[in-house]
């Protein structure tokens, strides 16, 4: 069957979940690329104030991550994902009323809390919907659904704003908000409640103490910070690097990022299916080597003549997409399989802290290093990712066998 070849688990609600993620990502794709411009044009706020407000909102929501893990273990992931989508919908509706910095911070906190809760509970729900041995391809397929939604949303936004002007900004923001309410409703009615099991040991319900005692998993989180930083630098740094350092038109960055997204969308399930014979840790190391190569190739773009640098940067950016297509589903499957069932919510929320930390660090890291030397952000990222890849190799023997290997590998 086609669904089996694609990697869709044969459980009730999985196809609906794919549609829900597509709708969620479609709305996000509509708003996210023009979010700074929205507040600058519609709310008439200076870009510096917008950046500060969004950073403040992000920092305040970091403690939400471990709290979400506790709530997932207690109440189940599905309820938390629905709550997260409703909260984001309310926040984005509030964006329609923003006219000053304090109101922007308040609404952004709503949105960011929703995002933190979503990403800290989403992987637990996705894990519940897939059986053992299905999770690598399942996470890859989910990533593809989200990437396609983001890509279509991004493409539609440019058309709507160009055609409708100010009303286009309001339109994409309103549709984004409604997409979250629609996704929450579909999740409530069409995805069944997961078979949530309470821990038999009261100790596991009290705190993160067992997570903090799991040193191999903590090391896995630490290495993933480097991966997340490196992956975050592409969308964040490429537009600035292209225009200020390489002196090429901004449309080049747009084309490069679009093709990057296409690589992830169309190759992710294919790559994961053909890499299943490798240990998950080795697959992550391959992704790390590709990311290191991508960073070095970006540095080599600096001395190239302008006529060559445009096609060069477009092609090289696809190398990053290839690495992300390999890393994202594999790392999430590894974290899920390394998590004890009774504490999976806490474990996966702790793993998502690596992304929260990277999102906070990436803007400062890039801007400070870039101001010193345009090649420096990519050089530091390359060093960090190679160290993280080496650490992943040394962590491997200390992780559970069922985490680093698929069931077929264990049987053989």
XYZ file of C-alpha atoms in Angstrom:
412
model
C 0.000 0.000 0.000
C 1.070 3.579 -0.685
C 0.610 4.590 2.951
C 3.001 1.836 4.071
C 5.603 2.804 1.462
C 5.410 6.423 2.601
C 5.885 5.370 6.224
C 2.406 6.188 7.568
C 1.766 4.019 10.670
C -1.316 1.819 10.408
C -3.018 3.399 13.410
C -6.225 5.391 13.594
C -5.717 9.115 13.279
C -2.278 9.142 11.623
C -3.520 10.441 8.242
C -5.583 13.095 10.006
C -2.491 14.084 12.001
C -0.567 14.609 8.766
C -3.329 16.918 7.489
C -3.394 18.804 10.804
C 0.353 19.464 10.660
C 0.042 20.634 7.052
C -2.686 23.141 8.003
C -0.686 24.297 11.016
C 2.453 24.799 8.896
C 0.514 26.456 6.058
C -0.703 29.166 8.430
C 2.766 29.609 9.913
C 4.259 29.867 6.421
C 1.791 32.642 5.597
C 2.817 34.846 8.524
C 6.381 33.998 9.607
C 8.386 35.340 6.608
C 6.729 38.776 6.875
C 6.271 38.981 10.643
C 8.842 41.758 11.180
C 7.427 43.744 8.266
C 3.879 43.265 9.597
C 4.638 45.007 12.888
C 6.745 47.634 11.119
C 4.164 48.458 8.429
C 0.837 47.838 10.184
C 1.707 48.699 13.793
C 4.228 51.401 12.733
C 6.812 50.104 15.222
C 10.567 50.499 14.621
C 12.256 47.243 13.638
C 14.593 47.472 16.642
C 11.620 47.614 19.027
C 10.003 44.668 17.272
C 13.181 42.595 17.589
C 13.595 43.429 21.280
C 9.926 42.674 22.019
C 10.052 39.268 20.318
C 13.329 38.365 22.079
C 11.865 39.296 25.476
C 8.800 37.172 24.775
C 10.979 34.197 23.777
C 13.165 34.337 26.885
C 10.156 34.462 29.216
C 8.747 31.239 27.742
C 11.814 28.981 28.175
C 10.648 27.675 31.632
C 7.485 26.449 29.896
C 9.454 23.591 28.298
C 10.142 21.462 31.427
C 6.676 22.257 32.802
C 5.123 20.932 29.600
C 7.035 17.664 29.938
C 5.558 17.145 33.407
C 2.039 17.899 32.153
C 2.448 15.531 29.201
C 3.405 12.670 31.515
C 0.439 13.445 33.741
C -2.345 14.304 31.261
C -1.154 13.034 27.874
C 0.345 14.882 24.898
C -2.849 15.310 22.833
C -4.433 17.723 25.306
C -1.269 19.809 25.452
C -0.981 20.029 21.656
C -4.620 21.187 21.389
C -4.022 23.765 24.142
C -0.881 24.989 22.346
C -2.705 25.481 19.057
C -5.579 27.367 20.720
C -3.105 29.592 22.548
C -1.254 30.411 19.334
C -4.544 31.169 17.591
C -5.495 33.641 20.344
C -2.060 35.272 20.194
C -2.144 35.734 16.432
C -5.657 37.204 16.595
C -4.226 39.614 19.172
C -1.560 40.635 16.648
C -4.375 42.265 14.632
C -4.797 44.746 17.511
C -1.111 45.480 18.219
C -0.250 49.180 18.087
C 2.472 49.526 20.727
C 5.415 47.594 22.174
C 3.804 46.460 25.482
C 0.822 44.941 23.658
C 3.175 43.279 21.191
C 5.125 41.697 24.073
C 1.898 40.405 25.685
C 0.589 38.863 22.455
C 4.026 37.496 21.564
C 4.194 35.786 24.962
C 0.884 34.053 24.159
C 2.248 32.934 20.790
C 5.627 31.850 22.164
C 4.111 29.929 25.071
C 1.941 28.139 22.530
C 4.970 27.342 20.391
C 7.006 26.075 23.349
C 4.116 23.890 24.561
C 3.524 22.603 21.020
C 7.101 21.554 20.328
C 7.513 20.123 23.838
C 4.437 17.878 23.471
C 4.172 17.302 19.709
C 6.912 14.671 19.557
C 5.367 12.721 22.419
C 2.053 12.593 20.554
C 3.778 11.683 17.287
C 5.639 8.892 19.110
C 2.367 7.544 20.536
C 0.857 7.380 17.037
C 3.733 5.292 15.655
C 4.803 1.845 16.742
C 8.360 0.754 17.485
C 10.366 0.560 14.257
C 8.122 3.042 12.422
C 9.283 6.256 14.058
C 12.219 7.248 11.836
C 10.159 7.265 8.635
C 7.117 8.633 10.483
C 9.067 11.627 11.793
C 10.477 12.116 8.300
C 6.998 12.128 6.782
C 5.729 14.562 9.416
C 8.654 16.846 8.636
C 7.832 16.659 4.935
C 4.184 17.585 5.593
C 5.257 20.596 7.656
C 7.860 21.706 5.114
C 5.381 21.543 2.211
C 2.854 23.549 4.235
C 5.471 26.168 5.122
C 6.607 26.411 1.502
C 3.112 26.880 0.094
C 2.246 29.404 2.796
C 5.411 31.404 2.120
C 4.700 31.482 -1.617
C 1.077 32.581 -1.099
C 2.023 35.387 1.288
C 4.103 37.251 -1.282
C 1.235 37.080 -3.784
C -1.426 38.197 -1.280
C 0.568 41.150 0.059
C 1.558 42.273 -3.439
C -2.059 42.103 -4.614
C -3.856 43.455 -1.519
C -1.292 45.709 0.143
C -2.223 46.564 3.747
C -5.260 44.288 3.672
C -2.950 41.475 2.619
C -1.006 41.808 5.875
C -4.223 41.656 7.881
C -5.456 38.753 5.765
C -2.437 36.488 6.222
C -2.396 37.182 9.974
C -6.093 36.340 10.333
C -5.798 33.178 8.220
C -2.766 32.114 10.277
C -4.787 32.486 13.490
C -7.743 30.554 12.044
C -5.421 27.754 10.864
C -4.507 27.026 14.497
C -8.168 26.878 15.579
C -8.947 24.566 12.644
C -5.974 22.310 13.448
C -7.012 22.134 17.133
C -10.571 21.180 16.162
C -9.419 18.449 13.773
C -7.038 17.087 16.383
C -9.826 16.956 18.979
C -12.313 15.147 16.733
C -10.181 12.974 14.432
C -7.073 11.925 16.370
C -7.862 9.468 19.173
C -6.699 9.916 22.734
C -3.323 8.234 23.132
C -3.024 5.207 25.391
C -1.462 7.184 28.212
C -0.088 5.134 31.055
C 0.685 6.517 34.477
C 3.955 5.443 36.011
C 3.780 2.759 38.615
C 6.476 4.552 40.561
C 5.511 7.768 42.305
C 9.137 8.815 42.101
C 8.876 9.273 38.324
C 5.912 11.630 38.691
C 7.593 14.095 41.035
C 10.451 15.724 39.197
C 13.086 15.642 36.487
C 15.531 13.910 38.816
C 15.688 10.729 36.730
C 16.228 12.741 33.553
C 19.059 14.665 35.194
C 20.656 11.378 36.307
C 20.635 10.052 32.735
C 24.031 11.370 31.672
C 24.067 9.864 28.150
C 20.725 11.556 27.399
C 21.982 14.873 28.815
C 25.021 14.546 26.564
C 22.674 13.915 23.635
C 20.842 17.155 24.465
C 24.137 19.054 24.642
C 25.286 17.802 21.240
C 21.915 18.657 19.731
C 22.367 22.311 20.780
C 25.260 22.488 18.300
C 23.165 20.843 15.570
C 20.227 23.159 16.267
C 22.490 26.232 16.220
C 23.990 25.213 12.907
C 20.592 24.484 11.360
C 19.162 27.783 12.651
C 21.952 29.816 11.052
C 20.842 29.092 7.497
C 17.526 30.957 7.403
C 18.763 33.528 9.902
C 22.144 34.325 8.397
C 21.919 33.687 4.662
C 20.001 36.883 3.700
C 22.507 39.080 5.581
C 25.531 37.086 4.358
C 24.305 37.230 0.751
C 23.690 40.983 0.657
C 26.336 42.400 3.019
C 29.256 40.002 2.520
C 28.783 38.468 -0.936
C 27.081 41.578 -2.416
C 24.488 39.619 -4.364
C 20.757 40.426 -4.705
C 18.381 39.455 -1.889
C 16.342 37.298 -4.293
C 19.258 34.848 -4.397
C 18.746 34.089 -0.695
C 15.018 33.590 -1.359
C 15.653 31.147 -4.196
C 18.329 29.307 -2.211
C 16.068 28.916 0.830
C 13.151 27.796 -1.360
C 15.274 25.076 -2.959
C 16.607 24.156 0.471
C 13.019 23.647 1.625
C 12.246 21.603 -1.499
C 15.186 19.275 -0.782
C 13.867 18.659 2.732
C 10.285 18.154 1.544
C 10.971 15.769 -1.328
C 14.031 13.834 -0.147
C 13.401 13.373 3.580
C 11.342 10.165 3.471
C 13.544 8.743 0.685
C 16.752 9.374 2.624
C 15.430 8.009 5.910
C 14.166 4.860 4.191
C 17.582 4.198 2.627
C 19.575 4.977 5.773
C 17.636 2.608 8.027
C 20.441 0.039 7.858
C 22.710 2.446 9.770
C 22.661 3.092 13.486
C 20.783 6.287 14.273
C 23.883 7.809 15.843
C 25.906 7.134 12.673
C 23.179 8.745 10.565
C 23.346 11.839 12.791
C 27.136 11.913 12.356
C 26.667 11.876 8.561
C 24.335 14.861 8.916
C 26.961 16.606 11.059
C 29.680 16.068 8.457
C 27.389 17.481 5.769
C 26.690 20.541 7.940
C 30.408 21.057 8.524
C 31.006 20.823 4.762
C 28.189 23.323 4.133
C 29.729 25.850 6.535
C 33.153 25.534 4.907
C 31.642 25.906 1.427
C 29.912 29.113 2.549
C 33.307 30.523 3.603
C 34.764 29.603 0.209
C 32.074 31.740 -1.449
C 33.774 34.968 -0.248
C 36.604 35.117 -2.842
C 34.451 33.902 -5.765
C 33.588 36.298 -8.625
C 30.010 37.610 -8.470
C 29.040 35.777 -11.674
C 29.879 32.421 -10.061
C 28.777 33.096 -6.496
C 25.041 33.273 -7.308
C 24.644 29.693 -8.631
C 27.269 28.507 -6.139
C 25.406 29.759 -3.055
C 22.111 28.335 -4.328
C 23.599 24.868 -4.824
C 25.603 24.897 -1.568
C 22.514 25.865 0.461
C 20.923 22.619 -0.727
C 23.703 20.735 1.097
C 22.330 22.182 4.335
C 18.846 21.001 3.331
C 20.210 17.515 2.730
C 21.753 17.483 6.210
C 18.552 18.751 7.838
C 16.474 16.147 6.007
C 18.681 13.435 7.529
C 19.140 14.903 10.993
C 15.649 16.046 12.029
C 13.694 12.754 11.906
C 16.641 10.642 13.058
C 17.489 12.770 16.097
C 13.853 12.917 17.191
C 13.447 9.151 16.774
C 16.656 8.598 18.749
C 15.418 10.819 21.594
C 12.019 9.103 21.616
C 13.484 5.590 21.703
C 15.991 6.565 24.419
C 13.156 7.810 26.655
C 11.496 5.538 29.237
C 7.787 5.314 28.419
C 6.656 6.609 31.819
C 8.876 9.688 31.493
C 8.701 10.242 27.736
C 7.006 13.626 28.096
C 9.784 14.916 30.359
C 12.562 13.403 28.257
C 11.312 14.805 24.949
C 10.587 18.199 26.504
C 14.149 18.235 27.843
C 15.415 17.334 24.371
C 13.451 20.259 22.895
C 15.294 22.573 25.297
C 18.261 22.205 22.958
C 16.237 23.933 20.231
C 14.953 26.621 22.599
C 18.528 27.409 23.656
C 19.701 27.475 20.038
C 16.896 29.836 18.989
C 17.911 32.261 21.741
C 21.660 32.021 21.024
C 21.650 31.983 17.210
C 20.771 35.670 16.519
C 23.376 36.984 18.963
C 26.003 34.478 17.863
C 25.563 35.312 14.195
C 25.363 39.098 14.483
C 28.336 39.437 16.852
C 30.610 37.084 14.891
C 29.518 38.492 11.528
C 30.355 42.033 12.679
C 33.896 40.856 13.444
C 34.418 38.890 10.234
C 31.782 37.573 7.751
C 33.389 34.120 7.643
C 33.521 33.757 11.419
C 29.926 32.526 12.083
C 30.362 29.688 9.597
C 33.845 28.799 10.865
C 32.682 28.609 14.504
C 29.573 26.651 13.453
C 31.755 24.169 11.537
C 33.978 23.605 14.583
C 30.973 23.184 16.895
C 29.225 20.725 14.601
C 32.332 18.592 14.123
C 32.873 18.452 17.898
C 29.195 17.512 18.343
C 29.527 14.755 15.726
C 32.590 13.362 17.504
C 30.755 13.487 20.839
C 27.813 11.623 19.285
C 30.212 8.820 18.351
C 31.466 8.572 21.955
C 27.933 8.742 23.407
C 26.733 5.856 21.230
C 27.883 2.926 23.461
C 26.140 4.442 26.489
C 22.693 4.784 24.868
C 20.118 1.946 24.931
C 20.539 -0.553 22.092
C 16.901 -0.114 21.048
C 17.538 3.628 20.707
C 20.562 3.565 18.429
C 19.359 0.629 16.344
C 16.063 -0.167 14.665
C 14.308 -3.440 15.618
C 15.535 -5.092 12.410
C 19.129 -4.242 13.276
C 18.708 -5.661 16.797
C 17.225 -8.906 15.434
C 20.079 -9.328 12.974
